[in-house]
N, CA, C and O atoms as a MOPAC input file, in Angstrom:
PM7 MOZYME 1SCF
protein

 N    -66.72600 1    18.14700 1   -48.13700 1
 C    -65.78500 1    17.68200 1   -49.13100 1
 C    -65.96800 1    18.38500 1   -50.46700 1
 O    -64.99500 1    18.81300 1   -51.08700 1
 N    -67.21900 1    18.50500 1   -50.91200 1
 C    -67.49100 1    19.16000 1   -52.18300 1
 C    -68.07200 1    20.54100 1   -51.92400 1
 O    -68.95200 1    20.68500 1   -51.07500 1
 N    -67.60600 1    21.54900 1   -52.62800 1
 C    -68.21000 1    22.87500 1   -52.48600 1
 C    -69.63700 1    22.87500 1   -53.01700 1
 O    -69.97800 1    22.07800 1   -53.89200 1
 N    -70.46900 1    23.76500 1   -52.49000 1
 C    -71.87700 1    23.80900 1   -52.86400 1
 C    -72.06500 1    24.20200 1   -54.32100 1
 O    -73.05400 1    23.79100 1   -54.92900 1
 N    -71.17200 1    24.97000 1   -54.90200 1
 C    -71.36000 1    25.45300 1   -56.27200 1
 C    -71.17700 1    24.34200 1   -57.30600 1
 O    -71.63000 1    24.48900 1   -58.44100 1
 N    -70.53100 1    23.24500 1   -56.94600 1
 C    -70.29100 1    22.16600 1   -57.89800 1
 C    -71.32800 1    21.05800 1   -57.82700 1
 O    -71.14800 1    20.02100 1   -58.46700 1
 N    -72.38700 1    21.23300 1   -57.08800 1
 C    -73.36700 1    20.16100 1   -56.92900 1
 C    -74.03400 1    19.78400 1   -58.24900 1
 O    -74.29600 1    18.60600 1   -58.49100 1
 N    -74.30800 1    20.75000 1   -59.09200 1
 C    -74.98400 1    20.44900 1   -60.35300 1
 C    -74.09300 1    19.63000 1   -61.28200 1
 O    -74.60900 1    18.91900 1   -62.14400 1
 N    -72.80600 1    19.70600 1   -61.13600 1
 C    -71.87600 1    18.98800 1   -62.00600 1
 C    -71.64300 1    17.55100 1   -61.55900 1
 O    -71.08700 1    16.75500 1   -62.31600 1
 N    -72.05800 1    17.20500 1   -60.34400 1
 C    -71.78200 1    15.86000 1   -59.84700 1
 C    -72.75300 1    14.84100 1   -60.42800 1
 O    -73.90000 1    15.16200 1   -60.73600 1
 N    -72.29000 1    13.64700 1   -60.56900 1
 C    -73.15700 1    12.57100 1   -61.02300 1
 C    -73.88300 1    11.98100 1   -59.82800 1
 O    -73.54200 1    12.25700 1   -58.67700 1
 N    -74.89100 1    11.16300 1   -60.11700 1
 C    -75.66400 1    10.52000 1   -59.05300 1
 C    -74.77400 1     9.59200 1   -58.23600 1
 O    -74.92000 1     9.49800 1   -57.01800 1
 N    -73.86400 1     8.91400 1   -58.90100 1
 C    -72.96500 1     7.99400 1   -58.20300 1
 C    -72.07000 1     8.73600 1   -57.21600 1
 O    -71.83800 1     8.25300 1   -56.10800 1
 N    -71.56700 1     9.90000 1   -57.60700 1
 C    -70.74700 1    10.69800 1   -56.69200 1
 C    -71.55500 1    11.13600 1   -55.47900 1
 O    -71.05400 1    11.11300 1   -54.35500 1
 N    -72.81300 1    11.53800 1   -55.70400 1
 C    -73.66000 1    11.94900 1   -54.59500 1
 C    -73.92000 1    10.78700 1   -53.64200 1
 O    -73.87200 1    10.95600 1   -52.42300 1
 N    -74.19500 1     9.61300 1   -54.19700 1
 C    -74.46000 1     8.43500 1   -53.35200 1
 C    -73.21700 1     8.08800 1   -52.54200 1
 O    -73.31800 1     7.79300 1   -51.35100 1
 N    -72.04600 1     8.12000 1   -53.17400 1
 C    -70.81000 1     7.82100 1   -52.45800 1
 C    -70.53500 1     8.85000 1   -51.36500 1
 O    -70.09600 1     8.49500 1   -50.27100 1
 N    -70.78900 1    10.10900 1   -51.65700 1
 C    -70.57000 1    11.16500 1   -50.66300 1
 C    -71.49500 1    10.99800 1   -49.47200 1
 O    -71.05700 1    11.10300 1   -48.32700 1
 N    -72.77400 1    10.73900 1   -49.73100 1
 C    -73.75700 1    10.58600 1   -48.64500 1
 C    -73.44400 1     9.35000 1   -47.81800 1
 O    -73.50900 1     9.39800 1   -46.59000 1
 N    -73.10500 1     8.24700 1   -48.46800 1
 C    -72.81100 1     7.02400 1   -47.71800 1
 C    -71.54300 1     7.19000 1   -46.88000 1
 O    -71.45700 1     6.64200 1   -45.78100 1
 N    -70.55800 1     7.94000 1   -47.38400 1
 C    -69.34300 1     8.14800 1   -46.59800 1
 C    -69.64300 1     9.02000 1   -45.37300 1
 O    -69.07200 1     8.79100 1   -44.30700 1
 N    -70.51900 1    10.00600 1   -45.50700 1
 C    -70.88900 1    10.83900 1   -44.36100 1
 C    -71.64400 1    10.03100 1   -43.32800 1
 O    -71.43000 1    10.20900 1   -42.12900 1
 N    -72.53200 1     9.14000 1   -43.77200 1
 C    -73.25800 1     8.27800 1   -42.83100 1
 C    -72.29400 1     7.35100 1   -42.10400 1
 O    -72.44100 1     7.11900 1   -40.90400 1
 N    -71.31200 1     6.82100 1   -42.82000 1
 C    -70.32200 1     5.94000 1   -42.22200 1
 C    -69.51000 1     6.68500 1   -41.16300 1
 O    -69.26000 1     6.15400 1   -40.08100 1
 N    -69.10200 1     7.90300 1   -41.47600 1
 C    -68.31700 1     8.69600 1   -40.52300 1
 C    -69.13800 1     8.99600 1   -39.28400 1
 O    -68.62300 1     8.91100 1   -38.17000 1
 N    -70.42700 1     9.35100 1   -39.45900 1
 C    -71.25300 1     9.67600 1   -38.29600 1
 C    -71.52000 1     8.44700 1   -37.44600 1
 O    -71.54200 1     8.54700 1   -36.21900 1
 N    -71.72700 1     7.26800 1   -38.07500 1
 C    -71.96100 1     6.07100 1   -37.27100 1
 C    -70.69100 1     5.63500 1   -36.56000 1
 O    -70.75600 1     5.11200 1   -35.44800 1
 N    -69.53600 1     5.84000 1   -37.18200 1
 C    -68.28700 1     5.48400 1   -36.51900 1
 C    -68.05600 1     6.35600 1   -35.29300 1
 O    -67.57600 1     5.87300 1   -34.26800 1
 N    -68.39200 1     7.63200 1   -35.39300 1
 C    -68.20100 1     8.53100 1   -34.25500 1
 C    -69.14500 1     8.17300 1   -33.11800 1
 O    -68.78500 1     8.32300 1   -31.95000 1
 N    -70.33400 1     7.70700 1   -33.43400 1
 C    -71.30300 1     7.35900 1   -32.38900 1
 C    -70.94700 1     6.05500 1   -31.70500 1
 O    -71.18100 1     5.90300 1   -30.50600 1
 N    -70.38500 1     5.11200 1   -32.44400 1
 C    -70.11200 1     3.79600 1   -31.86900 1
 C    -68.73500 1     3.71200 1   -31.23700 1
 O    -68.43100 1     2.72200 1   -30.57200 1
 N    -67.89500 1     4.71800 1   -31.42400 1
 C    -66.55200 1     4.67200 1   -30.87000 1
 C    -66.61600 1     4.76000 1   -29.35400 1
 O    -67.26500 1     5.65400 1   -28.81100 1
 N    -65.95300 1     3.84600 1   -28.67300 1
 C    -65.92800 1     3.84500 1   -27.21100 1
 C    -64.55400 1     4.31900 1   -26.74000 1
 O    -63.53600 1     3.95900 1   -27.33100 1
 N    -64.52400 1     5.12000 1   -25.68700 1
 C    -63.21600 1     5.57000 1   -25.20600 1
 C    -62.42700 1     4.42300 1   -24.59800 1
 O    -62.99200 1     3.46100 1   -24.07800 1
 N    -61.13200 1     4.54500 1   -24.67400 1
 C    -60.25200 1     3.55100 1   -24.07900 1
 C    -60.24600 1     3.75200 1   -22.57400 1
 O    -59.80400 1     4.79300 1   -22.08800 1
 N    -60.73100 1     2.76900 1   -21.83600 1
 C    -60.87100 1     2.93100 1   -20.39500 1
 C    -59.68200 1     2.37600 1   -19.62100 1
 O    -59.73400 1     2.29600 1   -18.39300 1
 N    -58.63000 1     1.99900 1   -20.30100 1
 C    -57.47900 1     1.43400 1   -19.60400 1
 C    -56.67700 1     2.48500 1   -18.85500 1
 O    -55.92100 1     2.15100 1   -17.94400 1
 N    -56.83200 1     3.75300 1   -19.22600 1
 C    -55.99500 1     4.77800 1   -18.62100 1
 C    -56.39200 1     5.07800 1   -17.18300 1
 O    -55.56400 1     5.60500 1   -16.44000 1
 N    -57.60800 1     4.77300 1   -16.75100 1
 C    -58.05300 1     5.13300 1   -15.40900 1
 C    -58.50500 1     3.92600 1   -14.61000 1
 O    -59.36200 1     4.05400 1   -13.73600 1
 N    -57.94300 1     2.75000 1   -14.89000 1
 C    -58.39500 1     1.56100 1   -14.19900 1
 C    -57.72400 1     1.37700 1   -12.84500 1
 O    -58.28200 1     0.73200 1   -11.95800 1
 N    -56.54700 1     1.93200 1   -12.68200 1
 C    -55.80800 1     1.74200 1   -11.43100 1
 C    -55.65600 1     3.09100 1   -10.73600 1
 O    -55.25700 1     4.06700 1   -11.37200 1
 N    -55.96900 1     3.16400 1    -9.44000 1
 C    -55.82100 1     4.45400 1    -8.75700 1
 C    -54.36700 1     4.89400 1    -8.71000 1
 O    -53.45400 1     4.08000 1    -8.56800 1
 N    -54.17900 1     6.16900 1    -8.82900 1
 C    -52.82700 1     6.71400 1    -8.87200 1
 C    -52.31400 1     6.90600 1    -7.45000 1
 O    -52.99000 1     7.52400 1    -6.62700 1
 N    -51.15100 1     6.39400 1    -7.15700 1
 C    -50.59700 1     6.48900 1    -5.81800 1
 C    -49.33700 1     7.32300 1    -5.74400 1
 O    -48.67500 1     7.35700 1    -4.70700 1
 N    -48.99900 1     7.99200 1    -6.82200 1
 C    -47.77300 1     8.77700 1    -6.86400 1
 C    -47.99700 1     9.95200 1    -7.79000 1
 O    -48.91000 1     9.91800 1    -8.61400 1
 N    -47.19800 1    10.97700 1    -7.67700 1
 C    -47.26100 1    12.12800 1    -8.57100 1
 C    -48.30100 1    13.14700 1    -8.14900 1
 O    -48.92100 1    13.03000 1    -7.09200 1
 N    -48.47900 1    14.15000 1    -8.99700 1
 C    -49.37400 1    15.26200 1    -8.67200 1
 C    -50.82300 1    14.82000 1    -8.56900 1
 O    -51.57600 1    15.36300 1    -7.76000 1
 N    -51.22300 1    13.85500 1    -9.36500 1
 C    -52.61700 1    13.42200 1    -9.37900 1
 C    -53.03600 1    12.64100 1    -8.15700 1
 O    -54.22900 1    12.42300 1    -7.94700 1
 N    -52.08500 1    12.21200 1    -7.34500 1
 C    -52.44100 1    11.40900 1    -6.17600 1
 C    -52.74200 1    12.25900 1    -4.95500 1
 O    -53.31900 1    11.76400 1    -3.98600 1
 N    -52.36100 1    13.53200 1    -4.98500 1
 C    -52.53000 1    14.37700 1    -3.80100 1
 C    -53.72600 1    15.29700 1    -3.96900 1
 O    -54.01600 1    15.75700 1    -5.07300 1
 N    -54.41900 1    15.56300 1    -2.86900 1
 C    -55.59600 1    16.43000 1    -2.91500 1
 C    -55.56200 1    17.39000 1    -1.73900 1
 O    -54.86700 1    17.16400 1    -0.74800 1
 N    -56.32400 1    18.46000 1    -1.86700 1
 C    -56.44400 1    19.44300 1    -0.79300 1
 C    -57.20900 1    18.82400 1     0.36700 1
 O    -58.25600 1    18.21100 1     0.16100 1
 N    -56.70500 1    18.97400 1     1.56900 1
 C    -57.37300 1    18.37600 1     2.71400 1
 C    -58.64900 1    19.11100 1     3.09400 1
 O    -59.47600 1    18.55600 1     3.81800 1
 N    -58.83800 1    20.35300 1     2.62400 1
 C    -60.03100 1    21.12700 1     2.96700 1
 C    -61.12800 1    20.94400 1     1.91100 1
 O    -62.25000 1    20.54600 1     2.22500 1
 N    -60.78200 1    21.23800 1     0.67100 1
 C    -61.78600 1    21.21200 1    -0.39000 1
 C    -61.85800 1    19.87800 1    -1.11400 1
 O    -62.88000 1    19.56500 1    -1.72400 1
 N    -60.79700 1    19.09100 1    -1.05800 1
 C    -60.78000 1    17.80700 1    -1.74900 1
 C    -60.38600 1    17.89800 1    -3.20700 1
 O    -60.37400 1    16.88600 1    -3.90800 1
 N    -60.06300 1    19.09700 1    -3.67600 1
 C    -59.63100 1    19.23800 1    -5.07300 1
 C    -58.30200 1    18.53800 1    -5.26600 1
 O    -57.42600 1    18.58200 1    -4.40300 1
 N    -58.16700 1    17.89300 1    -6.40800 1
 C    -56.94500 1    17.13900 1    -6.65700 1
 C    -55.78400 1    18.06500 1    -6.93300 1
 O    -55.96500 1    19.22000 1    -7.31800 1
 N    -54.58400 1    17.53900 1    -6.73000 1
 C    -53.35200 1    18.31900 1    -6.77400 1
 C    -53.02000 1    18.90900 1    -8.10900 1
 O    -53.90900 1    19.18300 1    -8.91500 1
 N    -51.76300 1    19.10300 1    -8.34900 1
 C    -51.31300 1    19.78800 1    -9.54700 1
 C    -50.71500 1    21.11400 1    -9.15700 1
 O    -49.96000 1    21.20100 1    -8.18800 1
 N    -51.03900 1    22.12800 1    -9.88900 1
 C    -50.49000 1    23.45200 1    -9.61400 1
 C    -51.18100 1    24.05900 1    -8.39400 1
 O    -52.40400 1    23.98300 1    -8.27200 1
 N    -50.42100 1    24.64900 1    -7.51000 1
 C    -50.98900 1    25.39600 1    -6.39800 1
 C    -51.28000 1    24.59000 1    -5.15700 1
 O    -52.06900 1    25.03100 1    -4.32100 1
 N    -50.68800 1    23.44400 1    -5.00200 1
 C    -50.89600 1    22.65900 1    -3.78800 1
 C    -49.71900 1    22.90600 1    -2.84900 1
 O    -48.57700 1    22.60700 1    -3.19800 1
 N    -49.98600 1    23.45100 1    -1.65500 1
 C    -48.93800 1    23.73400 1    -0.67700 1
 C    -48.71600 1    22.45400 1     0.12200 1
 O    -49.58300 1    22.03500 1     0.88800 1
 N    -47.55800 1    21.84000 1    -0.06000 1
 C    -47.26000 1    20.56700 1     0.59400 1
 C    -46.27500 1    20.70400 1     1.74100 1
 O    -46.05800 1    19.74400 1     2.48000 1
 N    -45.67500 1    21.87500 1     1.90700 1
 C    -44.63800 1    22.03600 1     2.90600 1
 C    -45.20600 1    21.78600 1     4.30000 1
 O    -46.32400 1    22.20700 1     4.59500 1
 N    -44.46300 1    21.11900 1     5.14000 1
 C    -44.83800 1    20.74500 1     6.50600 1
 C    -46.09000 1    19.87700 1     6.53900 1
 O    -46.76100 1    19.81800 1     7.56900 1
 N    -46.41900 1    19.20900 1     5.45200 1
 C    -47.59700 1    18.34300 1     5.42400 1
 C    -48.91700 1    19.09500 1     5.41900 1
 O    -49.94000 1    18.54900 1     5.83100 1
 N    -48.91100 1    20.34800 1     4.95500 1
 C    -50.13800 1    21.15500 1     4.95800 1
 C    -51.15000 1    20.60400 1     3.95900 1
 O    -52.32600 1    20.45500 1     4.29200 1
 N    -50.71200 1    20.30000 1     2.74400 1
 C    -51.56200 1    19.73900 1     1.69300 1
 C    -52.85300 1    20.51200 1     1.49200 1
 O    -53.94200 1    19.94400 1     1.57200 1
 N    -52.73300 1    21.80900 1     1.22900 1
 C    -53.88300 1    22.65900 1     0.92200 1
 C    -53.61100 1    23.38100 1    -0.38600 1
 O    -52.46500 1    23.68100 1    -0.72000 1
 N    -54.67100 1    23.65300 1    -1.11400 1
 C    -54.52400 1    24.50800 1    -2.28400 1
 C    -54.10400 1    25.88500 1    -1.79700 1
 O    -54.41100 1    26.26800 1    -0.66800 1
 N    -53.40400 1    26.62900 1    -2.64000 1
 C    -52.84300 1    27.89700 1    -2.20100 1
 C    -53.91300 1    28.91700 1    -1.84400 1
 O    -53.68500 1    29.75400 1    -0.97100 1
 N    -55.08500 1    28.87300 1    -2.49800 1
 C    -56.15800 1    29.81500 1    -2.18100 1
 C    -56.69000 1    29.57000 1    -0.76800 1
 O    -56.94000 1    30.51600 1    -0.02000 1
 N    -56.85800 1    28.30400 1    -0.41200 1
 C    -57.35200 1    27.95100 1     0.92600 1
 C    -56.29200 1    28.27700 1     1.96600 1
 O    -56.60700 1    28.74200 1     3.06100 1
 N    -55.03800 1    28.03300 1     1.62000 1
 C    -53.96100 1    28.32500 1     2.56100 1
 C    -53.90200 1    29.81500 1     2.86500 1
 O    -53.67700 1    30.19700 1     4.01300 1
 N    -54.09900 1    30.66200 1     1.86200 1
 C    -54.06500 1    32.10400 1     2.10100 1
 C    -55.19900 1    32.53700 1     3.02800 1
 O    -55.03100 1    33.45400 1     3.83200 1
 N    -56.35600 1    31.87600 1     2.91600 1
 C    -57.48600 1    32.21100 1     3.78900 1
 C    -57.21600 1    31.80300 1     5.23700 1
 O    -57.62200 1    32.50700 1     6.16100 1
 N    -56.54200 1    30.68700 1     5.44200 1
 C    -56.40400 1    30.11200 1     6.78100 1
 C    -55.01600 1    30.22000 1     7.38600 1
 O    -54.78000 1    29.68500 1     8.46900 1
 N    -54.09200 1    30.89500 1     6.72100 1
 C    -52.70200 1    30.93100 1     7.18800 1
 C    -52.57300 1    31.61600 1     8.54500 1
 O    -51.83200 1    31.13600 1     9.40300 1
 N    -53.27200 1    32.71600 1     8.75700 1
 C    -53.17600 1    33.41300 1    10.04800 1
 C    -53.72500 1    32.56600 1    11.17900 1
 O    -53.16100 1    32.56300 1    12.27400 1
 N    -54.81700 1    31.84200 1    10.94100 1
 C    -55.38000 1    30.95800 1    11.96500 1
 C    -54.44600 1    29.81200 1    12.31700 1
 O    -54.47400 1    29.29300 1    13.43300 1
 N    -53.61500 1    29.41900 1    11.34700 1
 C    -52.67900 1    28.32300 1    11.57400 1
 C    -51.39100 1    28.80000 1    12.23000 1
 O    -50.56700 1    27.97700 1    12.62900 1
 N    -51.19900 1    30.11000 1    12.35000 1
 C    -50.02000 1    30.62700 1    13.02200 1
 C    -48.94200 1    31.15900 1    12.10500 1
 O    -47.85600 1    31.50300 1    12.57200 1
 N    -49.20900 1    31.23700 1    10.82400 1
 C    -48.24100 1    31.79400 1     9.90000 1
 C    -48.38400 1    33.31900 1     9.90300 1
 O    -49.48700 1    33.84200 1    10.06200 1
 N    -47.27600 1    34.02200 1     9.72800 1
 C    -47.28800 1    35.47000 1     9.67900 1
 C    -46.69900 1    35.93800 1     8.37900 1
 O    -45.74300 1    35.35300 1     7.87100 1
 N    -47.26200 1    36.98200 1     7.84300 1
 C    -46.78700 1    37.54200 1     6.59000 1
 C    -45.87100 1    38.71200 1     6.91100 1
 O    -46.29400 1    39.66800 1     7.56100 1
 N    -44.63800 1    38.65000 1     6.46800 1
 C    -43.64900 1    39.66700 1     6.80800 1
 C    -43.48900 1    40.71800 1     5.70700 1
 O    -43.01200 1    41.81700 1     5.98800 1
 N    -43.86100 1    40.42500 1     4.50200 1
 C    -43.66800 1    41.42700 1     3.44000 1
 C    -44.93700 1    41.61800 1     2.64400 1
 O    -44.96500 1    42.42100 1     1.71000 1

C-alpha cells in the first residue's frame, strides 16, 4: 500500500494501522473456507458426467461418443484399427 521511500514520513499510528490491516487480511485468507455446495450432488448430465471407458478421464473436449464408444480421442486413435475402423484418407 505504501511505497518504501515514504516510510520515514509516516507516523506511528499509520504504521500500526497498516500492520494491523495486513494481519487482518492474512488471517482472513487463512480462515476462509471454500463453498462446498457446488460439488455436493453427482452430475448426471452434460460433459462432466461422461468419462473415458479405458482411462477413466472425465469428459469434455475430445470424447468420442459416436456408437457408444465413449473413449477419449487419443485412446480411440490407438485402438481404432483393433476395433475394426479403417482410415481412408
